[in-house]
Amino acid sequence: MKKDLKIFIGISFIIPYLMGFAIYYCKLHDISTSIYPLFQMFIPFLGVVALLHKEDKNILKISAIRIYLVTSLILFALSIINIFNPEFSKFSELIILFSAIPMIIALYKMDKNLKKKLALDNPNKKMTLLMCLIFIFIYFLRLFIACILEGETGEFVEIFNINSLKVFISIIIFSLLNIMPYIGEEYGWRAYLAPRLKEIYGFKKSILLTGFIWGIWHLPLNLFYYSDGLLTSQIYSILVQLVFCTFLGIFLTYAYNKTKSIWAPVMIHYLNNNLALLFVTDLSKDIFSGQHYDLKGTLFSIVGSIIFFGIFIFSKYLKDENLWEKSVYEKIKES
């Protein structure tokens, strides 16, 4: 394995896996764990920044990256403090919201050539919007089929009401202010890892390896956060995560290569995590924690992921390696 891959994977995995002990401890003592998955999303970005800094020391002089690093450090501190005083961790979401404003301004003011080199530009906004709309269509189509199989078509229709519309509008309006965690993940998986693995192993192995790495990166969350703690539920949670990350990753990589922009996968990832709020009556609860995974739901998730996202493997934007975006690491090395 190349040295840069070892560094990235080491940074990306060590902190989340150590953090798994904190999540487990908090669960045992009935302490909120919501800050941990939030902070974990920032870590892949930090792994890429470490690699870029190794090639170009001026990276840390870039305002947007500095803001991201400071925000990450604050969240890291809060994740430790949470073990002893969970009241402070409630500020984590506000910190992300307020940090997003100066970061967006810094990105807007960034030199165009530098922005392109760092894979932070968006040369095709219309195509980015189209990718998001395609994902939304797939999201609701999967939900509709699930309701048909469960004999609950009426529940699907009930989703489309005034309250859900208000929530959907809120999701869109606050997308930019909540975008930092999703940049954190997608900058690692799509801007660096997938194209870097493609450069070494070819596109087929790259997709499988990226999906597996991204999926198993969630392991502490699958064991102690997402699932309800039952062994079978934990196993199903891990299986769903591995398959979903692999096949959603196909679509995200397709979107990245198609738009030549990290913002398409960032926004799709954001929508994937937040559209679930449409089905929540009490928004104060953590809807992702303590879920029960059963065999039926696991099989539907696996089959649905393979069918609806796997089809994009046949796109020329994945099969033709000349249409792949270079990894941000290679762009910096070449400059």
Tab-separated table of C-alpha atoms in Angstrom:
chain	number	residue	atom	x	y	z
A	1	MET	CA	0.000	0.000	0.000
A	2	LYS	CA	1.245	3.484	-0.923
A	3	LYS	CA	2.498	5.659	1.922
A	4	ASP	CA	-0.135	8.369	1.389
A	5	LEU	CA	-2.924	5.763	1.638
A	6	LYS	CA	-1.474	4.447	4.893
A	7	ILE	CA	-1.375	7.960	6.349
A	8	PHE	CA	-4.931	8.775	5.243
A	9	ILE	CA	-6.424	5.504	6.478
A	10	GLY	CA	-4.461	5.723	9.727
A	11	ILE	CA	-5.742	9.220	10.529
A	12	SER	CA	-9.274	8.449	9.341
A	13	PHE	CA	-9.609	5.275	11.421
A	14	ILE	CA	-7.605	5.730	14.630
A	15	ILE	CA	-9.694	8.540	16.145
A	16	PRO	CA	-13.151	7.054	15.277
A	17	TYR	CA	-12.167	3.627	16.578
A	18	LEU	CA	-10.797	5.068	19.832
A	19	MET	CA	-13.931	7.170	20.044
A	20	GLY	CA	-15.918	3.926	19.963
A	21	PHE	CA	-14.884	3.343	23.590
A	22	ALA	CA	-16.297	6.765	24.516
A	23	ILE	CA	-19.578	5.975	22.756
A	24	TYR	CA	-19.814	2.638	24.557
A	25	TYR	CA	-19.094	4.289	27.920
A	26	CYS	CA	-21.706	6.994	27.304
A	27	LYS	CA	-24.299	4.402	26.310
A	28	LEU	CA	-23.705	2.479	29.530
A	29	HIS	CA	-24.133	5.633	31.597
A	30	ASP	CA	-27.094	7.035	29.627
A	31	ILE	CA	-25.082	9.994	28.297
A	32	SER	CA	-25.924	11.568	24.936
A	33	THR	CA	-23.706	10.267	22.103
A	34	SER	CA	-24.902	12.506	19.257
A	35	ILE	CA	-21.673	14.529	19.132
A	36	TYR	CA	-19.525	11.506	18.174
A	37	PRO	CA	-20.915	10.686	14.700
A	38	LEU	CA	-20.982	14.428	13.996
A	39	PHE	CA	-17.303	14.863	14.852
A	40	GLN	CA	-16.355	11.627	13.075
A	41	MET	CA	-17.586	13.084	9.789
A	42	PHE	CA	-14.893	15.778	9.994
A	43	ILE	CA	-11.995	13.347	10.243
A	44	PRO	CA	-11.486	12.182	6.607
A	45	PHE	CA	-10.994	15.827	5.626
A	46	LEU	CA	-8.269	16.107	8.262
A	47	GLY	CA	-6.566	13.040	6.790
A	48	VAL	CA	-6.471	14.649	3.338
A	49	VAL	CA	-5.211	17.960	4.744
A	50	ALA	CA	-2.353	16.086	6.440
A	51	LEU	CA	-1.356	14.622	3.063
A	52	LEU	CA	-1.645	17.953	1.261
A	53	HIS	CA	0.415	19.669	3.961
A	54	LYS	CA	3.114	17.049	3.433
A	55	GLU	CA	3.336	18.139	-0.227
A	56	ASP	CA	2.684	21.860	0.199
A	57	LYS	CA	3.246	23.655	3.517
A	58	ASN	CA	1.154	26.626	2.324
A	59	ILE	CA	-2.024	24.574	2.630
A	60	LEU	CA	-2.479	25.659	6.235
A	61	LYS	CA	-2.392	29.313	5.166
A	62	ILE	CA	-5.694	28.893	3.302
A	63	SER	CA	-8.492	30.514	5.319
A	64	ALA	CA	-11.179	27.915	4.578
A	65	ILE	CA	-8.920	25.080	5.703
A	66	ARG	CA	-7.917	26.955	8.853
A	67	ILE	CA	-11.569	27.486	9.751
A	68	TYR	CA	-12.237	23.791	9.209
A	69	LEU	CA	-9.302	22.774	11.394
A	70	VAL	CA	-10.318	25.100	14.241
A	71	THR	CA	-13.906	23.817	14.106
A	72	SER	CA	-12.629	20.223	14.168
A	73	LEU	CA	-10.464	20.925	17.220
A	74	ILE	CA	-13.385	22.479	19.093
A	75	LEU	CA	-15.574	19.464	18.324
A	76	PHE	CA	-12.786	17.125	19.411
A	77	ALA	CA	-12.564	18.968	22.747
A	78	LEU	CA	-16.342	18.829	23.180
A	79	SER	CA	-16.384	15.096	22.423
A	80	ILE	CA	-13.991	14.543	25.337
A	81	ILE	CA	-15.816	16.973	27.647
A	82	ASN	CA	-19.071	15.171	26.785
A	83	ILE	CA	-17.951	12.151	28.841
A	84	PHE	CA	-17.776	14.277	31.989
A	85	ASN	CA	-20.269	17.055	31.273
A	86	PRO	CA	-22.640	16.358	28.337
A	87	GLU	CA	-24.313	19.755	28.656
A	88	PHE	CA	-21.485	21.393	26.681
A	89	SER	CA	-21.835	19.015	23.709
A	90	LYS	CA	-25.202	20.588	22.920
A	91	PHE	CA	-23.288	23.549	21.492
A	92	SER	CA	-21.678	21.385	18.774
A	93	GLU	CA	-24.382	21.995	16.166
A	94	LEU	CA	-24.345	25.751	16.823
A	95	ILE	CA	-20.570	25.791	16.442
A	96	ILE	CA	-20.886	24.075	13.053
A	97	LEU	CA	-23.589	26.516	11.948
A	98	PHE	CA	-21.574	29.591	12.926
A	99	SER	CA	-18.338	28.174	11.503
A	100	ALA	CA	-19.991	27.476	8.160
A	101	ILE	CA	-20.607	31.176	7.489
A	102	PRO	CA	-16.948	32.338	7.472
A	103	MET	CA	-15.921	29.132	5.669
A	104	ILE	CA	-18.428	29.730	2.856
A	105	ILE	CA	-17.201	33.328	2.562
A	106	ALA	CA	-13.589	32.100	2.486
A	107	LEU	CA	-14.431	29.585	-0.262
A	108	TYR	CA	-16.226	32.269	-2.261
A	109	LYS	CA	-13.195	34.579	-2.071
A	110	MET	CA	-10.657	31.826	-2.793
A	111	ASP	CA	-8.562	32.150	-5.958
A	112	LYS	CA	-10.274	30.220	-8.797
A	113	ASN	CA	-7.171	28.258	-9.771
A	114	LEU	CA	-6.497	27.304	-6.154
A	115	LYS	CA	-10.124	26.304	-5.690
A	116	LYS	CA	-9.922	24.065	-8.764
A	117	LYS	CA	-6.659	22.519	-7.608
A	118	LEU	CA	-8.211	21.726	-4.226
A	119	ALA	CA	-11.326	20.238	-5.905
A	120	LEU	CA	-13.521	22.848	-4.188
A	121	ASP	CA	-14.879	24.571	-7.295
A	122	ASN	CA	-18.256	23.912	-8.902
A	123	PRO	CA	-17.945	24.355	-12.668
A	124	ASN	CA	-21.327	22.820	-13.497
A	125	LYS	CA	-24.015	23.979	-11.084
A	126	LYS	CA	-26.920	22.806	-13.268
A	127	MET	CA	-25.519	19.276	-13.438
A	128	THR	CA	-24.957	19.322	-9.669
A	129	LEU	CA	-28.628	20.217	-9.202
A	130	LEU	CA	-29.640	17.433	-11.611
A	131	MET	CA	-27.626	14.853	-9.634
A	132	CYS	CA	-29.430	15.941	-6.459
A	133	LEU	CA	-32.814	15.649	-8.143
A	134	ILE	CA	-31.954	12.158	-9.431
A	135	PHE	CA	-31.028	11.126	-5.898
A	136	ILE	CA	-34.267	12.552	-4.449
A	137	PHE	CA	-36.236	10.608	-7.074
A	138	ILE	CA	-34.400	7.360	-6.204
A	139	TYR	CA	-34.869	8.028	-2.477
A	140	PHE	CA	-38.649	8.321	-2.737
A	141	LEU	CA	-38.930	5.507	-5.276
A	142	ARG	CA	-37.200	3.142	-2.826
A	143	LEU	CA	-39.533	4.344	-0.094
A	144	PHE	CA	-42.596	3.882	-2.309
A	145	ILE	CA	-41.613	0.301	-3.202
A	146	ALA	CA	-40.975	-0.459	0.485
A	147	CYS	CA	-44.470	0.792	1.359
A	148	ILE	CA	-46.010	-1.352	-1.401
A	149	LEU	CA	-44.188	-4.452	-0.145
A	150	GLU	CA	-45.376	-3.720	3.391
A	151	GLY	CA	-48.933	-3.083	2.186
A	152	GLU	CA	-48.756	0.456	3.565
A	153	THR	CA	-49.161	2.593	0.440
A	154	GLY	CA	-51.343	4.997	2.404
A	155	GLU	CA	-48.433	5.863	4.685
A	156	PHE	CA	-46.376	6.931	1.655
A	157	VAL	CA	-49.145	9.320	0.557
A	158	GLU	CA	-49.393	10.731	4.087
A	159	ILE	CA	-45.755	11.858	3.895
A	160	PHE	CA	-46.720	14.583	1.435
A	161	ASN	CA	-48.386	17.092	3.737
A	162	ILE	CA	-47.862	20.713	4.730
A	163	ASN	CA	-45.677	19.838	7.725
A	164	SER	CA	-43.392	17.647	5.593
A	165	LEU	CA	-43.175	20.414	3.008
A	166	LYS	CA	-42.055	22.855	5.721
A	167	VAL	CA	-39.407	20.385	6.912
A	168	PHE	CA	-38.209	19.824	3.327
A	169	ILE	CA	-37.917	23.563	2.720
A	170	SER	CA	-35.980	23.898	5.994
A	171	ILE	CA	-33.612	21.114	4.911
A	172	ILE	CA	-32.872	22.977	1.667
A	173	ILE	CA	-32.583	26.430	3.268
A	174	PHE	CA	-30.159	25.294	5.972
A	175	SER	CA	-28.135	23.033	3.677
A	176	LEU	CA	-25.159	25.392	3.367
A	177	LEU	CA	-25.032	26.058	7.111
A	178	ASN	CA	-24.975	22.304	7.835
A	179	ILE	CA	-22.591	21.378	5.063
A	180	MET	CA	-19.264	21.140	6.948
A	181	PRO	CA	-19.579	17.527	8.187
A	182	TYR	CA	-20.503	16.349	4.680
A	183	ILE	CA	-17.516	18.135	3.156
A	184	GLY	CA	-15.496	16.315	5.794
A	185	GLU	CA	-16.520	12.881	4.563
A	186	GLU	CA	-16.821	13.466	0.829
A	187	TYR	CA	-13.514	15.310	0.583
A	188	GLY	CA	-11.914	12.175	1.987
A	189	TRP	CA	-13.847	9.466	0.127
A	190	ARG	CA	-14.569	11.114	-3.235
A	191	ALA	CA	-11.968	13.873	-3.716
A	192	TYR	CA	-9.098	11.711	-2.466
A	193	LEU	CA	-9.691	8.004	-1.802
A	194	ALA	CA	-11.764	6.751	-4.767
A	195	PRO	CA	-9.691	8.471	-7.497
A	196	ARG	CA	-6.432	7.667	-5.692
A	197	LEU	CA	-7.319	3.969	-5.519
A	198	LYS	CA	-8.344	4.111	-9.193
A	199	GLU	CA	-4.909	5.471	-10.090
A	200	ILE	CA	-3.337	2.434	-8.397
A	201	TYR	CA	-5.797	-0.452	-8.858
A	202	GLY	CA	-8.195	0.555	-11.661
A	203	PHE	CA	-11.826	1.613	-11.413
A	204	LYS	CA	-13.456	-1.726	-10.449
A	205	LYS	CA	-11.212	-2.415	-7.455
A	206	SER	CA	-11.340	1.258	-6.518
A	207	ILE	CA	-15.127	1.207	-6.178
A	208	LEU	CA	-15.149	-1.996	-4.104
A	209	LEU	CA	-12.254	-0.925	-1.887
A	210	THR	CA	-13.642	2.578	-1.313
A	211	GLY	CA	-17.045	1.131	-0.408
A	212	PHE	CA	-15.549	-1.380	2.017
A	213	ILE	CA	-13.249	1.208	3.649
A	214	TRP	CA	-16.053	3.765	3.938
A	215	GLY	CA	-18.432	1.129	5.315
A	216	ILE	CA	-16.079	-0.408	7.890
A	217	TRP	CA	-15.073	3.110	8.983
A	218	HIS	CA	-18.577	3.241	10.533
A	219	LEU	CA	-17.985	0.073	12.605
A	220	PRO	CA	-17.948	1.704	16.093
A	221	LEU	CA	-21.138	3.586	15.182
A	222	ASN	CA	-22.806	0.391	13.924
A	223	LEU	CA	-21.950	-1.413	17.142
A	224	PHE	CA	-22.656	1.257	19.739
A	225	TYR	CA	-24.669	4.057	18.127
A	226	TYR	CA	-26.875	3.113	15.159
A	227	SER	CA	-28.046	-0.288	16.427
A	228	ASP	CA	-29.974	-1.050	19.605
A	229	GLY	CA	-27.163	-3.188	21.071
A	230	LEU	CA	-28.578	-6.622	20.226
A	231	LEU	CA	-25.982	-8.855	18.544
A	232	THR	CA	-28.158	-9.711	15.526
A	233	SER	CA	-29.104	-6.052	15.128
A	234	GLN	CA	-25.420	-5.053	15.226
A	235	ILE	CA	-24.519	-7.652	12.575
A	236	TYR	CA	-27.346	-6.526	10.292
A	237	SER	CA	-26.341	-2.893	10.837
A	238	ILE	CA	-22.779	-3.672	9.703
A	239	LEU	CA	-24.009	-5.574	6.624
A	240	VAL	CA	-26.374	-2.759	5.623
A	241	GLN	CA	-23.585	-0.218	6.089
A	242	LEU	CA	-21.048	-2.111	3.961
A	243	VAL	CA	-23.431	-2.724	1.069
A	244	PHE	CA	-25.035	0.716	1.202
A	245	CYS	CA	-21.666	2.516	1.285
A	246	THR	CA	-20.388	0.448	-1.631
A	247	PHE	CA	-23.374	1.061	-3.909
A	248	LEU	CA	-24.235	4.607	-2.849
A	249	GLY	CA	-20.503	5.214	-3.320
A	250	ILE	CA	-20.892	4.164	-6.969
A	251	PHE	CA	-23.505	6.869	-7.483
A	252	LEU	CA	-21.515	9.483	-5.541
A	253	THR	CA	-18.357	8.756	-7.544
A	254	TYR	CA	-20.389	8.917	-10.750
A	255	ALA	CA	-21.789	12.305	-9.649
A	256	TYR	CA	-18.291	13.550	-8.789
A	257	ASN	CA	-16.873	12.593	-12.181
A	258	LYS	CA	-19.943	13.797	-14.076
A	259	THR	CA	-19.999	17.256	-12.480
A	260	LYS	CA	-16.239	17.600	-11.884
A	261	SER	CA	-17.258	18.910	-8.479
A	262	ILE	CA	-17.124	17.664	-4.894
A	263	TRP	CA	-20.327	19.626	-4.210
A	264	ALA	CA	-22.567	17.085	-5.957
A	265	PRO	CA	-21.614	14.178	-3.629
A	266	VAL	CA	-21.566	16.567	-0.652
A	267	MET	CA	-25.159	17.678	-1.297
A	268	ILE	CA	-26.348	14.127	-2.075
A	269	HIS	CA	-24.784	12.862	1.167
A	270	TYR	CA	-26.474	15.718	3.023
A	271	LEU	CA	-29.855	14.851	1.493
A	272	ASN	CA	-29.410	11.149	2.261
A	273	ASN	CA	-28.885	11.894	5.960
A	274	ASN	CA	-31.503	14.606	6.344
A	275	LEU	CA	-34.500	13.540	4.267
A	276	ALA	CA	-35.253	11.084	7.074
A	277	LEU	CA	-36.423	14.115	9.077
A	278	LEU	CA	-39.551	14.164	6.890
A	279	PHE	CA	-40.823	11.133	8.789
A	280	VAL	CA	-40.098	12.380	12.304
A	281	THR	CA	-42.752	13.829	14.570
A	282	ASP	CA	-40.378	14.813	17.390
A	283	LEU	CA	-37.349	16.609	15.928
A	284	SER	CA	-35.719	16.884	19.355
A	285	LYS	CA	-34.939	13.142	19.370
A	286	ASP	CA	-31.864	11.511	17.826
A	287	ILE	CA	-33.526	9.430	15.111
A	288	PHE	CA	-30.356	7.608	14.032
A	289	SER	CA	-29.424	6.131	17.408
A	290	GLY	CA	-30.657	2.826	18.859
A	291	GLN	CA	-32.377	1.477	15.747
A	292	HIS	CA	-33.475	-2.140	15.515
A	293	TYR	CA	-32.226	-3.928	12.400
A	294	ASP	CA	-34.025	-7.114	11.351
A	295	LEU	CA	-33.495	-9.581	8.500
A	296	LYS	CA	-36.368	-8.298	6.364
A	297	GLY	CA	-35.273	-4.660	6.518
A	298	THR	CA	-31.652	-5.641	5.952
A	299	LEU	CA	-32.477	-7.653	2.818
A	300	PHE	CA	-34.599	-4.837	1.383
A	301	SER	CA	-31.866	-2.274	2.039
A	302	ILE	CA	-29.204	-4.478	0.443
A	303	VAL	CA	-31.282	-5.375	-2.643
A	304	GLY	CA	-32.517	-1.782	-3.038
A	305	SER	CA	-28.983	-0.369	-2.827
A	306	ILE	CA	-27.691	-2.836	-5.427
A	307	ILE	CA	-30.539	-2.221	-7.888
A	308	PHE	CA	-30.978	1.540	-7.638
A	309	PHE	CA	-27.358	2.636	-7.241
A	310	GLY	CA	-25.471	-0.290	-8.765
A	311	ILE	CA	-26.812	0.550	-12.222
A	312	PHE	CA	-24.505	3.588	-12.388
A	313	ILE	CA	-21.485	1.261	-12.581
A	314	PHE	CA	-22.261	0.982	-16.308
A	315	SER	CA	-21.871	4.723	-16.872
A	316	LYS	CA	-18.986	5.870	-19.040
A	317	TYR	CA	-18.058	8.253	-16.223
A	318	LEU	CA	-16.929	5.217	-14.238
A	319	LYS	CA	-15.936	2.740	-16.965
A	320	ASP	CA	-13.829	5.255	-18.909
A	321	GLU	CA	-10.915	6.008	-16.596
A	322	ASN	CA	-10.012	9.076	-18.680
A	323	LEU	CA	-13.232	10.733	-17.471
A	324	TRP	CA	-12.342	10.289	-13.804
A	325	GLU	CA	-11.315	13.331	-11.836
A	326	LYS	CA	-7.768	13.157	-10.474
A	327	SER	CA	-7.416	12.869	-6.723
A	328	VAL	CA	-6.767	16.154	-4.963
A	329	TYR	CA	-3.503	14.622	-3.708
A	330	GLU	CA	-2.270	14.098	-7.276
A	331	LYS	CA	-3.336	17.622	-8.249
A	332	ILE	CA	-1.262	19.121	-5.449
A	333	LYS	CA	1.738	16.907	-6.234
A	334	GLU	CA	1.688	17.964	-9.872
A	335	SER	CA	1.458	21.692	-9.114
